[in-house]
Amino acid sequence: MLKHYKITITGKVQGVWYRKNTLNKTKELNIKGFVKNLDNGDVYIEAEGHENELNTLLDWCAKGPEFSKVDTVCFKESDLEYFEHFEILH
């Protein structure tokens, strides 16, 4: 069953290749949606996929890429938007 998660990651998550690594991870997990930086320094993800893959993504988000330092990962379930691919928004 497909689900849609809205995810916010706080900490040192900008300028550390977080978005690019998220793109790579979502391709590996066959997750659709987008990732973008927020003006307040957080990273925001909307992701659609099967619950197991989304939970794997959440686990990865908590660790992040090598030079990141994640403080919190918050998410909530939302209505499906049926994204066709995953992309980095600027």
PDB file of N, CA and C in Angstrom:
ATOM      1  N   MET A   1       0.840  -1.185   0.000  1.00  0.00           N
ATOM      2  CA  MET A   1       0.000   0.000   0.000  1.00  0.00           C
ATOM      3  C   MET A   1       0.882   1.245   0.000  1.00  0.00           C
ATOM      4  N   LEU A   2       0.613   2.146  -0.908  1.00  0.00           N
ATOM      5  CA  LEU A   2       1.394   3.376  -0.999  1.00  0.00           C
ATOM      6  C   LEU A   2       1.000   4.349   0.100  1.00  0.00           C
ATOM      7  N   LYS A   3       2.012   5.065   0.593  1.00  0.00           N
ATOM      8  CA  LYS A   3       1.792   6.106   1.597  1.00  0.00           C
ATOM      9  C   LYS A   3       2.565   7.346   1.188  1.00  0.00           C
ATOM     10  N   HIS A   4       2.190   8.475   1.784  1.00  0.00           N
ATOM     11  CA  HIS A   4       2.827   9.764   1.511  1.00  0.00           C
ATOM     12  C   HIS A   4       3.281  10.341   2.846  1.00  0.00           C
ATOM     13  N   TYR A   5       4.582  10.591   2.969  1.00  0.00           N
ATOM     14  CA  TYR A   5       5.136  11.182   4.189  1.00  0.00           C
ATOM     15  C   TYR A   5       5.670  12.575   3.888  1.00  0.00           C
ATOM     16  N   LYS A   6       5.390  13.503   4.799  1.00  0.00           N
ATOM     17  CA  LYS A   6       6.009  14.826   4.792  1.00  0.00           C
ATOM     18  C   LYS A   6       7.039  14.809   5.917  1.00  0.00           C
ATOM     19  N   ILE A   7       8.311  15.021   5.567  1.00  0.00           N
ATOM     20  CA  ILE A   7       9.416  14.824   6.499  1.00  0.00           C
ATOM     21  C   ILE A   7      10.213  16.118   6.625  1.00  0.00           C
ATOM     22  N   THR A   8      10.508  16.519   7.856  1.00  0.00           N
ATOM     23  CA  THR A   8      11.372  17.670   8.109  1.00  0.00           C
ATOM     24  C   THR A   8      12.571  17.204   8.921  1.00  0.00           C
ATOM     25  N   ILE A   9      13.766  17.562   8.450  1.00  0.00           N
ATOM     26  CA  ILE A   9      15.002  17.181   9.118  1.00  0.00           C
ATOM     27  C   ILE A   9      15.690  18.450   9.593  1.00  0.00           C
ATOM     28  N   THR A  10      16.054  18.485  10.880  1.00  0.00           N
ATOM     29  CA  THR A  10      16.749  19.639  11.442  1.00  0.00           C
ATOM     30  C   THR A  10      18.173  19.249  11.820  1.00  0.00           C
ATOM     31  N   GLY A  11      19.016  20.266  11.956  1.00  0.00           N
ATOM     32  CA  GLY A  11      20.408  20.056  12.337  1.00  0.00           C
ATOM     33  C   GLY A  11      21.317  20.662  11.287  1.00  0.00           C
ATOM     34  N   LYS A  12      22.539  20.144  11.207  1.00  0.00           N
ATOM     35  CA  LYS A  12      23.464  20.583  10.158  1.00  0.00           C
ATOM     36  C   LYS A  12      23.169  19.735   8.929  1.00  0.00           C
ATOM     37  N   VAL A  13      22.196  20.189   8.146  1.00  0.00           N
ATOM     38  CA  VAL A  13      21.704  19.389   7.023  1.00  0.00           C
ATOM     39  C   VAL A  13      21.739  20.138   5.691  1.00  0.00           C
ATOM     40  N   GLN A  14      22.255  21.357   5.696  1.00  0.00           N
ATOM     41  CA  GLN A  14      22.444  22.086   4.443  1.00  0.00           C
ATOM     42  C   GLN A  14      23.937  22.297   4.230  1.00  0.00           C
ATOM     43  N   GLY A  15      24.357  22.252   2.966  1.00  0.00           N
ATOM     44  CA  GLY A  15      25.768  22.402   2.641  1.00  0.00           C
ATOM     45  C   GLY A  15      26.581  21.146   2.904  1.00  0.00           C
ATOM     46  N   VAL A  16      25.902  20.010   3.068  1.00  0.00           N
ATOM     47  CA  VAL A  16      26.576  18.734   3.358  1.00  0.00           C
ATOM     48  C   VAL A  16      26.112  17.633   2.392  1.00  0.00           C
ATOM     49  N   TRP A  17      25.575  18.029   1.241  1.00  0.00           N
ATOM     50  CA  TRP A  17      25.107  17.096   0.216  1.00  0.00           C
ATOM     51  C   TRP A  17      23.918  16.249   0.679  1.00  0.00           C
ATOM     52  N   TYR A  18      23.124  16.774   1.601  1.00  0.00           N
ATOM     53  CA  TYR A  18      21.969  16.024   2.108  1.00  0.00           C
ATOM     54  C   TYR A  18      20.955  15.756   0.994  1.00  0.00           C
ATOM     55  N   ARG A  19      20.628  16.786   0.210  1.00  0.00           N
ATOM     56  CA  ARG A  19      19.620  16.606  -0.844  1.00  0.00           C
ATOM     57  C   ARG A  19      20.077  15.609  -1.906  1.00  0.00           C
ATOM     58  N   LYS A  20      21.321  15.712  -2.349  1.00  0.00           N
ATOM     59  CA  LYS A  20      21.844  14.801  -3.375  1.00  0.00           C
ATOM     60  C   LYS A  20      21.857  13.364  -2.862  1.00  0.00           C
ATOM     61  N   ASN A  21      22.281  13.171  -1.622  1.00  0.00           N
ATOM     62  CA  ASN A  21      22.289  11.829  -1.047  1.00  0.00           C
ATOM     63  C   ASN A  21      20.874  11.293  -0.843  1.00  0.00           C
ATOM     64  N   THR A  22      19.933  12.181  -0.527  1.00  0.00           N
ATOM     65  CA  THR A  22      18.528  11.776  -0.416  1.00  0.00           C
ATOM     66  C   THR A  22      18.017  11.300  -1.771  1.00  0.00           C
ATOM     67  N   LEU A  23      18.348  12.035  -2.824  1.00  0.00           N
ATOM     68  CA  LEU A  23      17.960  11.636  -4.179  1.00  0.00           C
ATOM     69  C   LEU A  23      18.484  10.235  -4.492  1.00  0.00           C
ATOM     70  N   ASN A  24      19.739   9.980  -4.188  1.00  0.00           N
ATOM     71  CA  ASN A  24      20.325   8.659  -4.444  1.00  0.00           C
ATOM     72  C   ASN A  24      19.615   7.571  -3.637  1.00  0.00           C
ATOM     73  N   LYS A  25      19.323   7.848  -2.369  1.00  0.00           N
ATOM     74  CA  LYS A  25      18.670   6.856  -1.507  1.00  0.00           C
ATOM     75  C   LYS A  25      17.253   6.556  -1.994  1.00  0.00           C
ATOM     76  N   THR A  26      16.517   7.586  -2.403  1.00  0.00           N
ATOM     77  CA  THR A  26      15.143   7.363  -2.860  1.00  0.00           C
ATOM     78  C   THR A  26      15.114   6.579  -4.167  1.00  0.00           C
ATOM     79  N   LYS A  27      16.108   6.779  -5.023  1.00  0.00           N
ATOM     80  CA  LYS A  27      16.180   5.973  -6.255  1.00  0.00           C
ATOM     81  C   LYS A  27      16.400   4.509  -5.901  1.00  0.00           C
ATOM     82  N   GLU A  28      17.268   4.264  -4.936  1.00  0.00           N
ATOM     83  CA  GLU A  28      17.538   2.901  -4.468  1.00  0.00           C
ATOM     84  C   GLU A  28      16.272   2.247  -3.910  1.00  0.00           C
ATOM     85  N   LEU A  29      15.437   3.046  -3.231  1.00  0.00           N
ATOM     86  CA  LEU A  29      14.237   2.530  -2.570  1.00  0.00           C
ATOM     87  C   LEU A  29      12.976   2.634  -3.430  1.00  0.00           C
ATOM     88  N   ASN A  30      13.102   3.196  -4.641  1.00  0.00           N
ATOM     89  CA  ASN A  30      11.959   3.393  -5.537  1.00  0.00           C
ATOM     90  C   ASN A  30      10.885   4.272  -4.896  1.00  0.00           C
ATOM     91  N   ILE A  31      11.329   5.366  -4.299  1.00  0.00           N
ATOM     92  CA  ILE A  31      10.437   6.346  -3.673  1.00  0.00           C
ATOM     93  C   ILE A  31      10.327   7.552  -4.592  1.00  0.00           C
ATOM     94  N   LYS A  32       9.137   8.101  -4.697  1.00  0.00           N
ATOM     95  CA  LYS A  32       8.873   9.273  -5.535  1.00  0.00           C
ATOM     96  C   LYS A  32       8.608  10.486  -4.645  1.00  0.00           C
ATOM     97  N   GLY A  33       8.821  11.696  -5.200  1.00  0.00           N
ATOM     98  CA  GLY A  33       8.545  12.913  -4.447  1.00  0.00           C
ATOM     99  C   GLY A  33       9.606  13.963  -4.693  1.00  0.00           C
ATOM    100  N   PHE A  34       9.968  14.699  -3.628  1.00  0.00           N
ATOM    101  CA  PHE A  34      10.980  15.743  -3.772  1.00  0.00           C
ATOM    102  C   PHE A  34      11.651  16.037  -2.440  1.00  0.00           C
ATOM    103  N   VAL A  35      12.798  16.710  -2.539  1.00  0.00           N
ATOM    104  CA  VAL A  35      13.529  17.193  -1.374  1.00  0.00           C
ATOM    105  C   VAL A  35      13.932  18.633  -1.661  1.00  0.00           C
ATOM    106  N   LYS A  36      13.904  19.482  -0.627  1.00  0.00           N
ATOM    107  CA  LYS A  36      14.336  20.865  -0.811  1.00  0.00           C
ATOM    108  C   LYS A  36      14.864  21.422   0.505  1.00  0.00           C
ATOM    109  N   ASN A  37      15.724  22.439   0.377  1.00  0.00           N
ATOM    110  CA  ASN A  37      16.185  23.183   1.541  1.00  0.00           C
ATOM    111  C   ASN A  37      15.122  24.201   1.925  1.00  0.00           C
ATOM    112  N   LEU A  38      14.968  24.423   3.225  1.00  0.00           N
ATOM    113  CA  LEU A  38      14.085  25.476   3.719  1.00  0.00           C
ATOM    114  C   LEU A  38      14.932  26.668   4.149  1.00  0.00           C
ATOM    115  N   ASP A  39      14.327  27.844   4.145  1.00  0.00           N
ATOM    116  CA  ASP A  39      15.045  29.068   4.501  1.00  0.00           C
ATOM    117  C   ASP A  39      15.591  29.049   5.921  1.00  0.00           C
ATOM    118  N   ASN A  40      14.983  28.265   6.807  1.00  0.00           N
ATOM    119  CA  ASN A  40      15.417  28.232   8.211  1.00  0.00           C
ATOM    120  C   ASN A  40      16.576  27.260   8.462  1.00  0.00           C
ATOM    121  N   GLY A  41      17.095  26.619   7.397  1.00  0.00           N
ATOM    122  CA  GLY A  41      18.221  25.702   7.549  1.00  0.00           C
ATOM    123  C   GLY A  41      17.833  24.236   7.601  1.00  0.00           C
ATOM    124  N   ASP A  42      16.546  23.938   7.632  1.00  0.00           N
ATOM    125  CA  ASP A  42      16.070  22.555   7.645  1.00  0.00           C
ATOM    126  C   ASP A  42      16.004  22.004   6.219  1.00  0.00           C
ATOM    127  N   VAL A  43      15.809  20.700   6.115  1.00  0.00           N
ATOM    128  CA  VAL A  43      15.544  20.043   4.835  1.00  0.00           C
ATOM    129  C   VAL A  43      14.137  19.461   4.911  1.00  0.00           C
ATOM    130  N   TYR A  44      13.389  19.594   3.817  1.00  0.00           N
ATOM    131  CA  TYR A  44      12.007  19.128   3.751  1.00  0.00           C
ATOM    132  C   TYR A  44      11.883  18.115   2.617  1.00  0.00           C
ATOM    133  N   ILE A  45      11.229  17.004   2.911  1.00  0.00           N
ATOM    134  CA  ILE A  45      11.026  15.936   1.931  1.00  0.00           C
ATOM    135  C   ILE A  45       9.542  15.580   1.881  1.00  0.00           C
ATOM    136  N   GLU A  46       9.027  15.412   0.682  1.00  0.00           N
ATOM    137  CA  GLU A  46       7.742  14.742   0.505  1.00  0.00           C
ATOM    138  C   GLU A  46       8.049  13.465  -0.256  1.00  0.00           C
ATOM    139  N   ALA A  47       7.639  12.338   0.315  1.00  0.00           N
ATOM    140  CA  ALA A  47       8.020  11.040  -0.230  1.00  0.00           C
ATOM    141  C   ALA A  47       6.819  10.109  -0.299  1.00  0.00           C
ATOM    142  N   GLU A  48       6.711   9.410  -1.428  1.00  0.00           N
ATOM    143  CA  GLU A  48       5.658   8.416  -1.605  1.00  0.00           C
ATOM    144  C   GLU A  48       6.272   7.072  -1.970  1.00  0.00           C
ATOM    145  N   GLY A  49       5.777   6.050  -1.309  1.00  0.00           N
ATOM    146  CA  GLY A  49       6.246   4.701  -1.580  1.00  0.00           C
ATOM    147  C   GLY A  49       5.562   3.740  -0.636  1.00  0.00           C
ATOM    148  N   HIS A  50       6.043   2.510  -0.636  1.00  0.00           N
ATOM    149  CA  HIS A  50       5.508   1.513   0.282  1.00  0.00           C
ATOM    150  C   HIS A  50       6.046   1.778   1.683  1.00  0.00           C
ATOM    151  N   GLU A  51       5.257   1.443   2.680  1.00  0.00           N
ATOM    152  CA  GLU A  51       5.587   1.773   4.070  1.00  0.00           C
ATOM    153  C   GLU A  51       6.971   1.277   4.485  1.00  0.00           C
ATOM    154  N   ASN A  52       7.342   0.062   4.096  1.00  0.00           N
ATOM    155  CA  ASN A  52       8.661  -0.465   4.472  1.00  0.00           C
ATOM    156  C   ASN A  52       9.789   0.406   3.931  1.00  0.00           C
ATOM    157  N   GLU A  53       9.671   0.807   2.653  1.00  0.00           N
ATOM    158  CA  GLU A  53      10.699   1.650   2.044  1.00  0.00           C
ATOM    159  C   GLU A  53      10.717   3.034   2.685  1.00  0.00           C
ATOM    160  N   LEU A  54       9.542   3.583   2.983  1.00  0.00           N
ATOM    161  CA  LEU A  54       9.489   4.893   3.639  1.00  0.00           C
ATOM    162  C   LEU A  54      10.124   4.834   5.025  1.00  0.00           C
ATOM    163  N   ASN A  55       9.901   3.751   5.747  1.00  0.00           N
ATOM    164  CA  ASN A  55      10.522   3.614   7.067  1.00  0.00           C
ATOM    165  C   ASN A  55      12.039   3.470   6.954  1.00  0.00           C
ATOM    166  N   THR A  56      12.501   2.792   5.907  1.00  0.00           N
ATOM    167  CA  THR A  56      13.942   2.714   5.649  1.00  0.00           C
ATOM    168  C   THR A  56      14.498   4.102   5.356  1.00  0.00           C
ATOM    169  N   LEU A  57      13.753   4.899   4.581  1.00  0.00           N
ATOM    170  CA  LEU A  57      14.170   6.276   4.304  1.00  0.00           C
ATOM    171  C   LEU A  57      14.239   7.089   5.592  1.00  0.00           C
ATOM    172  N   LEU A  58      13.244   6.951   6.467  1.00  0.00           N
ATOM    173  CA  LEU A  58      13.263   7.679   7.742  1.00  0.00           C
ATOM    174  C   LEU A  58      14.492   7.313   8.567  1.00  0.00           C
ATOM    175  N   ASP A  59      14.831   6.032   8.604  1.00  0.00           N
ATOM    176  CA  ASP A  59      16.037   5.603   9.322  1.00  0.00           C
ATOM    177  C   ASP A  59      17.276   6.253   8.723  1.00  0.00           C
ATOM    178  N   TRP A  60      17.342   6.282   7.383  1.00  0.00           N
ATOM    179  CA  TRP A  60      18.476   6.912   6.716  1.00  0.00           C
ATOM    180  C   TRP A  60      18.514   8.415   7.018  1.00  0.00           C
ATOM    181  N   CYS A  61      17.355   9.064   7.003  1.00  0.00           N
ATOM    182  CA  CYS A  61      17.285  10.504   7.278  1.00  0.00           C
ATOM    183  C   CYS A  61      17.853  10.836   8.653  1.00  0.00           C
ATOM    184  N   ALA A  62      17.644   9.959   9.615  1.00  0.00           N
ATOM    185  CA  ALA A  62      18.136  10.194  10.977  1.00  0.00           C
ATOM    186  C   ALA A  62      19.662  10.159  11.036  1.00  0.00           C
ATOM    187  N   LYS A  63      20.278   9.418  10.129  1.00  0.00           N
ATOM    188  CA  LYS A  63      21.745   9.361  10.067  1.00  0.00           C
ATOM    189  C   LYS A  63      22.279  10.423   9.122  1.00  0.00           C
ATOM    190  N   GLY A  64      21.668  10.528   7.950  1.00  0.00           N
ATOM    191  CA  GLY A  64      22.092  11.489   6.948  1.00  0.00           C
ATOM    192  C   GLY A  64      23.423  11.124   6.317  1.00  0.00           C
ATOM    193  N   PRO A  65      23.890  11.968   5.383  1.00  0.00           N
ATOM    194  CA  PRO A  65      25.181  11.722   4.751  1.00  0.00           C
ATOM    195  C   PRO A  65      26.343  12.012   5.709  1.00  0.00           C
ATOM    196  N   GLU A  66      27.536  11.697   5.258  1.00  0.00           N
ATOM    197  CA  GLU A  66      28.734  11.706   6.095  1.00  0.00           C
ATOM    198  C   GLU A  66      28.952  12.985   6.902  1.00  0.00           C
ATOM    199  N   PHE A  67      28.810  14.155   6.298  1.00  0.00           N
ATOM    200  CA  PHE A  67      29.162  15.395   6.988  1.00  0.00           C
ATOM    201  C   PHE A  67      27.981  16.091   7.662  1.00  0.00           C
ATOM    202  N   SER A  68      26.824  15.463   7.645  1.00  0.00           N
ATOM    203  CA  SER A  68      25.654  16.061   8.302  1.00  0.00           C
ATOM    204  C   SER A  68      25.647  15.726   9.788  1.00  0.00           C
ATOM    205  N   LYS A  69      24.862  16.502  10.529  1.00  0.00           N
ATOM    206  CA  LYS A  69      24.609  16.200  11.940  1.00  0.00           C
ATOM    207  C   LYS A  69      23.123  16.434  12.165  1.00  0.00           C
ATOM    208  N   VAL A  70      22.356  15.362  12.145  1.00  0.00           N
ATOM    209  CA  VAL A  70      20.901  15.447  12.251  1.00  0.00           C
ATOM    210  C   VAL A  70      20.500  15.577  13.713  1.00  0.00           C
ATOM    211  N   ASP A  71      19.665  16.580  13.997  1.00  0.00           N
ATOM    212  CA  ASP A  71      19.109  16.740  15.345  1.00  0.00           C
ATOM    213  C   ASP A  71      17.773  16.017  15.470  1.00  0.00           C
ATOM    214  N   THR A  72      16.840  16.304  14.560  1.00  0.00           N
ATOM    215  CA  THR A  72      15.519  15.672  14.626  1.00  0.00           C
ATOM    216  C   THR A  72      15.010  15.323  13.228  1.00  0.00           C
ATOM    217  N   VAL A  73      14.170  14.300  13.189  1.00  0.00           N
ATOM    218  CA  VAL A  73      13.424  13.933  11.983  1.00  0.00           C
ATOM    219  C   VAL A  73      11.963  13.839  12.401  1.00  0.00           C
ATOM    220  N   CYS A  74      11.139  14.712  11.839  1.00  0.00           N
ATOM    221  CA  CYS A  74       9.700  14.702  12.129  1.00  0.00           C
ATOM    222  C   CYS A  74       8.967  14.363  10.831  1.00  0.00           C
ATOM    223  N   PHE A  75       7.921  13.566  10.951  1.00  0.00           N
ATOM    224  CA  PHE A  75       7.145  13.256   9.753  1.00  0.00           C
ATOM    225  C   PHE A  75       5.679  13.100  10.108  1.00  0.00           C
ATOM    226  N   LYS A  76       4.862  13.307   9.086  1.00  0.00           N
ATOM    227  CA  LYS A  76       3.433  13.028   9.221  1.00  0.00           C
ATOM    228  C   LYS A  76       2.951  12.449   7.906  1.00  0.00           C
ATOM    229  N   GLU A  77       1.946  11.616   8.023  1.00  0.00           N
ATOM    230  CA  GLU A  77       1.351  11.015   6.839  1.00  0.00           C
ATOM    231  C   GLU A  77       0.394  12.018   6.209  1.00  0.00           C
ATOM    232  N   SER A  78       0.290  11.977   4.890  1.00  0.00           N
ATOM    233  CA  SER A  78      -0.565  12.902   4.165  1.00  0.00           C
ATOM    234  C   SER A  78      -1.230  12.163   3.005  1.00  0.00           C
ATOM    235  N   ASP A  79      -2.064  12.881   2.263  1.00  0.00           N
ATOM    236  CA  ASP A  79      -2.749  12.295   1.111  1.00  0.00           C
ATOM    237  C   ASP A  79      -1.773  12.076  -0.042  1.00  0.00           C
ATOM    238  N   LEU A  80      -1.969  11.004  -0.780  1.00  0.00           N
ATOM    239  CA  LEU A  80      -1.129  10.706  -1.935  1.00  0.00           C
ATOM    240  C   LEU A  80      -1.243  11.801  -2.989  1.00  0.00           C
ATOM    241  N   GLU A  81      -0.107  12.121  -3.612  1.00  0.00           N
ATOM    242  CA  GLU A  81      -0.092  13.071  -4.726  1.00  0.00           C
ATOM    243  C   GLU A  81       0.345  12.406  -6.022  1.00  0.00           C
ATOM    244  N   TYR A  82       0.732  11.134  -5.952  1.00  0.00           N
ATOM    245  CA  TYR A  82       1.103  10.330  -7.113  1.00  0.00           C
ATOM    246  C   TYR A  82       2.231  10.973  -7.929  1.00  0.00           C
ATOM    247  N   PHE A  83       3.334  11.268  -7.247  1.00  0.00           N
ATOM    248  CA  PHE A  83       4.517  11.795  -7.924  1.00  0.00           C
ATOM    249  C   PHE A  83       5.019  10.775  -8.946  1.00  0.00           C
ATOM    250  N   GLU A  84       5.598  11.269 -10.032  1.00  0.00           N
ATOM    251  CA  GLU A  84       6.108  10.381 -11.080  1.00  0.00           C
ATOM    252  C   GLU A  84       7.578  10.035 -10.889  1.00  0.00           C
ATOM    253  N   HIS A  85       8.326  10.864 -10.171  1.00  0.00           N
ATOM    254  CA  HIS A  85       9.747  10.630  -9.947  1.00  0.00           C
ATOM    255  C   HIS A  85      10.170  11.378  -8.682  1.00  0.00           C
ATOM    256  N   PHE A  86      11.434  11.285  -8.330  1.00  0.00           N
ATOM    257  CA  PHE A  86      11.955  12.027  -7.181  1.00  0.00           C
ATOM    258  C   PHE A  86      12.920  13.076  -7.712  1.00  0.00           C
ATOM    259  N   GLU A  87      12.827  14.292  -7.161  1.00  0.00           N
ATOM    260  CA  GLU A  87      13.675  15.376  -7.652  1.00  0.00           C
ATOM    261  C   GLU A  87      14.106  16.298  -6.524  1.00  0.00           C
ATOM    262  N   ILE A  88      15.157  17.049  -6.804  1.00  0.00           N
ATOM    263  CA  ILE A  88      15.624  18.095  -5.900  1.00  0.00           C
ATOM    264  C   ILE A  88      14.994  19.397  -6.365  1.00  0.00           C
ATOM    265  N   LEU A  89      14.280  20.066  -5.477  1.00  0.00           N
ATOM    266  CA  LEU A  89      13.700  21.373  -5.795  1.00  0.00           C
ATOM    267  C   LEU A  89      14.622  22.464  -5.264  1.00  0.00           C
ATOM    268  N   HIS A  90      14.713  23.559  -6.009  1.00  0.00           N
ATOM    269  CA  HIS A  90      15.568  24.680  -5.604  1.00  0.00           C
ATOM    270  C   HIS A  90      14.726  25.889  -5.286  1.00  0.00           C
TER     271      HIS A  90
END
